[in-house]
């Protein structure tokens, strides 16, 4: 949601609530004007707070995006390095297992030949 849409909705809600209060209040005019004025001041303060919070949120998102652009490539490179290190460290075991599997396959072939000769 865009901030401008939010503020337009907030303003429309404030105007609608002010009109509703004007038509539904049993107070005399001077009290009503005083209430409307204080409500208006409160609404302005709340609107300022919302603007500050939206600006803070925008800054946070900007900072998060900047950090992500810096950290994600670094993390990807670290992961690639880790995978390469793991592959190098397991290469010896991989070759040993391949030799054992080949030996087992040869033994099975020999066993099949000896069984078929009987």
PDB file of C-alpha atoms in Angstrom:
ATOM      1  CA  UNK A   1       0.000   0.000   0.000  1.00  0.00           C
ATOM      2  CA  UNK A   2       1.313   3.409  -0.911  1.00  0.00           C
ATOM      3  CA  UNK A   3       1.708   5.994   1.821  1.00  0.00           C
ATOM      4  CA  UNK A   4      -0.353   8.547  -0.141  1.00  0.00           C
ATOM      5  CA  UNK A   5      -3.300   6.149  -0.316  1.00  0.00           C
ATOM      6  CA  UNK A   6      -3.031   5.560   3.404  1.00  0.00           C
ATOM      7  CA  UNK A   7      -2.992   9.281   4.170  1.00  0.00           C
ATOM      8  CA  UNK A   8      -5.960   9.938   1.884  1.00  0.00           C
ATOM      9  CA  UNK A   9      -7.893   7.213   3.697  1.00  0.00           C
ATOM     10  CA  UNK A  10      -6.838   8.604   7.055  1.00  0.00           C
ATOM     11  CA  UNK A  11      -7.970  12.124   6.080  1.00  0.00           C
ATOM     12  CA  UNK A  12     -11.283  10.837   4.696  1.00  0.00           C
ATOM     13  CA  UNK A  13     -11.892   8.936   7.920  1.00  0.00           C
ATOM     14  CA  UNK A  14     -11.098  12.014   9.996  1.00  0.00           C
ATOM     15  CA  UNK A  15     -13.501  14.198   7.991  1.00  0.00           C
ATOM     16  CA  UNK A  16     -16.232  11.566   8.136  1.00  0.00           C
ATOM     17  CA  UNK A  17     -15.878  11.155  11.875  1.00  0.00           C
ATOM     18  CA  UNK A  18     -15.884  14.934  12.395  1.00  0.00           C
ATOM     19  CA  UNK A  19     -19.114  15.305  10.399  1.00  0.00           C
ATOM     20  CA  UNK A  20     -20.705  12.422  12.260  1.00  0.00           C
ATOM     21  CA  UNK A  21     -19.813  14.008  15.589  1.00  0.00           C
ATOM     22  CA  UNK A  22     -21.213  17.368  14.492  1.00  0.00           C
ATOM     23  CA  UNK A  23     -24.598  15.894  13.616  1.00  0.00           C
ATOM     24  CA  UNK A  24     -24.927  13.456  16.477  1.00  0.00           C
ATOM     25  CA  UNK A  25     -23.740  15.445  19.451  1.00  0.00           C
ATOM     26  CA  UNK A  26     -26.150  16.891  22.033  1.00  0.00           C
ATOM     27  CA  UNK A  27     -23.544  19.499  23.173  1.00  0.00           C
ATOM     28  CA  UNK A  28     -23.961  23.254  22.792  1.00  0.00           C
ATOM     29  CA  UNK A  29     -22.036  24.992  19.993  1.00  0.00           C
ATOM     30  CA  UNK A  30     -19.164  26.326  22.111  1.00  0.00           C
ATOM     31  CA  UNK A  31     -18.482  22.936  23.677  1.00  0.00           C
ATOM     32  CA  UNK A  32     -18.743  21.283  20.293  1.00  0.00           C
ATOM     33  CA  UNK A  33     -16.268  23.722  18.742  1.00  0.00           C
ATOM     34  CA  UNK A  34     -13.892  23.109  21.619  1.00  0.00           C
ATOM     35  CA  UNK A  35     -14.219  19.331  21.219  1.00  0.00           C
ATOM     36  CA  UNK A  36     -13.722  19.540  17.468  1.00  0.00           C
ATOM     37  CA  UNK A  37     -10.674  21.755  17.912  1.00  0.00           C
ATOM     38  CA  UNK A  38      -9.058  19.377  20.432  1.00  0.00           C
ATOM     39  CA  UNK A  39      -9.915  16.369  18.284  1.00  0.00           C
ATOM     40  CA  UNK A  40      -8.395  18.152  15.296  1.00  0.00           C
ATOM     41  CA  UNK A  41      -5.192  18.847  17.219  1.00  0.00           C
ATOM     42  CA  UNK A  42      -5.023  15.245  18.377  1.00  0.00           C
ATOM     43  CA  UNK A  43      -5.559  14.054  14.814  1.00  0.00           C
ATOM     44  CA  UNK A  44      -2.758  16.323  13.585  1.00  0.00           C
ATOM     45  CA  UNK A  45      -0.423  14.906  16.253  1.00  0.00           C
ATOM     46  CA  UNK A  46      -1.344  11.356  15.330  1.00  0.00           C
ATOM     47  CA  UNK A  47      -0.856  12.140  11.645  1.00  0.00           C
ATOM     48  CA  UNK A  48       2.618  13.522  12.403  1.00  0.00           C
ATOM     49  CA  UNK A  49       3.423  10.336  14.321  1.00  0.00           C
ATOM     50  CA  UNK A  50       2.244   8.220  11.396  1.00  0.00           C
ATOM     51  CA  UNK A  51       4.399  10.246   8.987  1.00  0.00           C
ATOM     52  CA  UNK A  52       7.442   9.753  11.220  1.00  0.00           C
ATOM     53  CA  UNK A  53       6.783   6.024  11.507  1.00  0.00           C
ATOM     54  CA  UNK A  54       6.318   5.698   7.734  1.00  0.00           C
ATOM     55  CA  UNK A  55       9.611   7.529   7.173  1.00  0.00           C
ATOM     56  CA  UNK A  56      11.331   5.238   9.689  1.00  0.00           C
ATOM     57  CA  UNK A  57       9.858   2.197   7.953  1.00  0.00           C
ATOM     58  CA  UNK A  58      11.036   3.471   4.580  1.00  0.00           C
ATOM     59  CA  UNK A  59      14.559   3.991   5.977  1.00  0.00           C
ATOM     60  CA  UNK A  60      14.523   0.513   7.501  1.00  0.00           C
ATOM     61  CA  UNK A  61      13.478  -1.072   4.213  1.00  0.00           C
ATOM     62  CA  UNK A  62      16.163   0.893   2.370  1.00  0.00           C
ATOM     63  CA  UNK A  63      18.816  -0.231   4.853  1.00  0.00           C
ATOM     64  CA  UNK A  64      17.621  -3.827   4.713  1.00  0.00           C
ATOM     65  CA  UNK A  65      17.751  -3.796   0.919  1.00  0.00           C
ATOM     66  CA  UNK A  66      21.254  -2.345   0.970  1.00  0.00           C
ATOM     67  CA  UNK A  67      22.461  -4.935   3.483  1.00  0.00           C
ATOM     68  CA  UNK A  68      20.856  -7.750   1.521  1.00  0.00           C
ATOM     69  CA  UNK A  69      22.590  -6.610  -1.664  1.00  0.00           C
ATOM     70  CA  UNK A  70      25.908  -6.741   0.185  1.00  0.00           C
ATOM     71  CA  UNK A  71      25.403  -9.886   2.250  1.00  0.00           C
ATOM     72  CA  UNK A  72      23.647 -12.222  -0.169  1.00  0.00           C
ATOM     73  CA  UNK A  73      26.490 -12.367  -2.717  1.00  0.00           C
ATOM     74  CA  UNK A  74      29.014 -12.835   0.110  1.00  0.00           C
ATOM     75  CA  UNK A  75      26.938 -15.649   1.577  1.00  0.00           C
ATOM     76  CA  UNK A  76      26.562 -17.316  -1.818  1.00  0.00           C
ATOM     77  CA  UNK A  77      30.326 -17.198  -2.335  1.00  0.00           C
ATOM     78  CA  UNK A  78      30.929 -18.623   1.145  1.00  0.00           C
ATOM     79  CA  UNK A  79      28.475 -21.436   0.413  1.00  0.00           C
ATOM     80  CA  UNK A  80      30.210 -22.201  -2.888  1.00  0.00           C
ATOM     81  CA  UNK A  81      33.566 -22.282  -1.101  1.00  0.00           C
ATOM     82  CA  UNK A  82      32.154 -24.560   1.596  1.00  0.00           C
ATOM     83  CA  UNK A  83      30.739 -26.964  -0.982  1.00  0.00           C
ATOM     84  CA  UNK A  84      34.045 -26.996  -2.863  1.00  0.00           C
ATOM     85  CA  UNK A  85      35.931 -27.677   0.399  1.00  0.00           C
ATOM     86  CA  UNK A  86      33.504 -30.470   1.250  1.00  0.00           C
ATOM     87  CA  UNK A  87      33.918 -32.011  -2.200  1.00  0.00           C
ATOM     88  CA  UNK A  88      37.706 -31.904  -1.855  1.00  0.00           C
ATOM     89  CA  UNK A  89      37.594 -33.405   1.628  1.00  0.00           C
ATOM     90  CA  UNK A  90      35.312 -36.253   0.535  1.00  0.00           C
ATOM     91  CA  UNK A  91      37.172 -37.022  -2.694  1.00  0.00           C
ATOM     92  CA  UNK A  92      39.417 -39.602  -0.976  1.00  0.00           C
ATOM     93  CA  UNK A  93      36.428 -41.421   0.519  1.00  0.00           C
ATOM     94  CA  UNK A  94      34.606 -41.263  -2.809  1.00  0.00           C
ATOM     95  CA  UNK A  95      37.510 -42.937  -4.610  1.00  0.00           C
ATOM     96  CA  UNK A  96      37.826 -45.556  -1.853  1.00  0.00           C
ATOM     97  CA  UNK A  97      34.113 -46.345  -2.062  1.00  0.00           C
ATOM     98  CA  UNK A  98      34.280 -46.582  -5.855  1.00  0.00           C
ATOM     99  CA  UNK A  99      37.130 -49.100  -5.542  1.00  0.00           C
ATOM    100  CA  UNK A 100      35.190 -51.127  -2.947  1.00  0.00           C
ATOM    101  CA  UNK A 101      32.067 -51.118  -5.109  1.00  0.00           C
ATOM    102  CA  UNK A 102      34.128 -52.217  -8.105  1.00  0.00           C
ATOM    103  CA  UNK A 103      35.685 -54.997  -6.022  1.00  0.00           C
ATOM    104  CA  UNK A 104      32.245 -56.133  -4.834  1.00  0.00           C
ATOM    105  CA  UNK A 105      30.961 -56.078  -8.419  1.00  0.00           C
ATOM    106  CA  UNK A 106      33.933 -58.143  -9.559  1.00  0.00           C
ATOM    107  CA  UNK A 107      33.392 -60.596  -6.711  1.00  0.00           C
ATOM    108  CA  UNK A 108      29.708 -60.918  -7.651  1.00  0.00           C
ATOM    109  CA  UNK A 109      30.623 -61.516 -11.292  1.00  0.00           C
ATOM    110  CA  UNK A 110      33.120 -64.180 -10.235  1.00  0.00           C
ATOM    111  CA  UNK A 111      30.542 -65.767  -7.962  1.00  0.00           C
ATOM    112  CA  UNK A 112      27.969 -65.849 -10.774  1.00  0.00           C
ATOM    113  CA  UNK A 113      30.495 -67.463 -13.119  1.00  0.00           C
ATOM    114  CA  UNK A 114      31.445 -70.104 -10.543  1.00  0.00           C
ATOM    115  CA  UNK A 115      27.768 -70.865  -9.839  1.00  0.00           C
ATOM    116  CA  UNK A 116      26.928 -71.117 -13.536  1.00  0.00           C
ATOM    117  CA  UNK A 117      29.842 -73.572 -14.078  1.00  0.00           C
ATOM    118  CA  UNK A 118      28.518 -76.030 -11.520  1.00  0.00           C
TER     119      UNK A 118
END
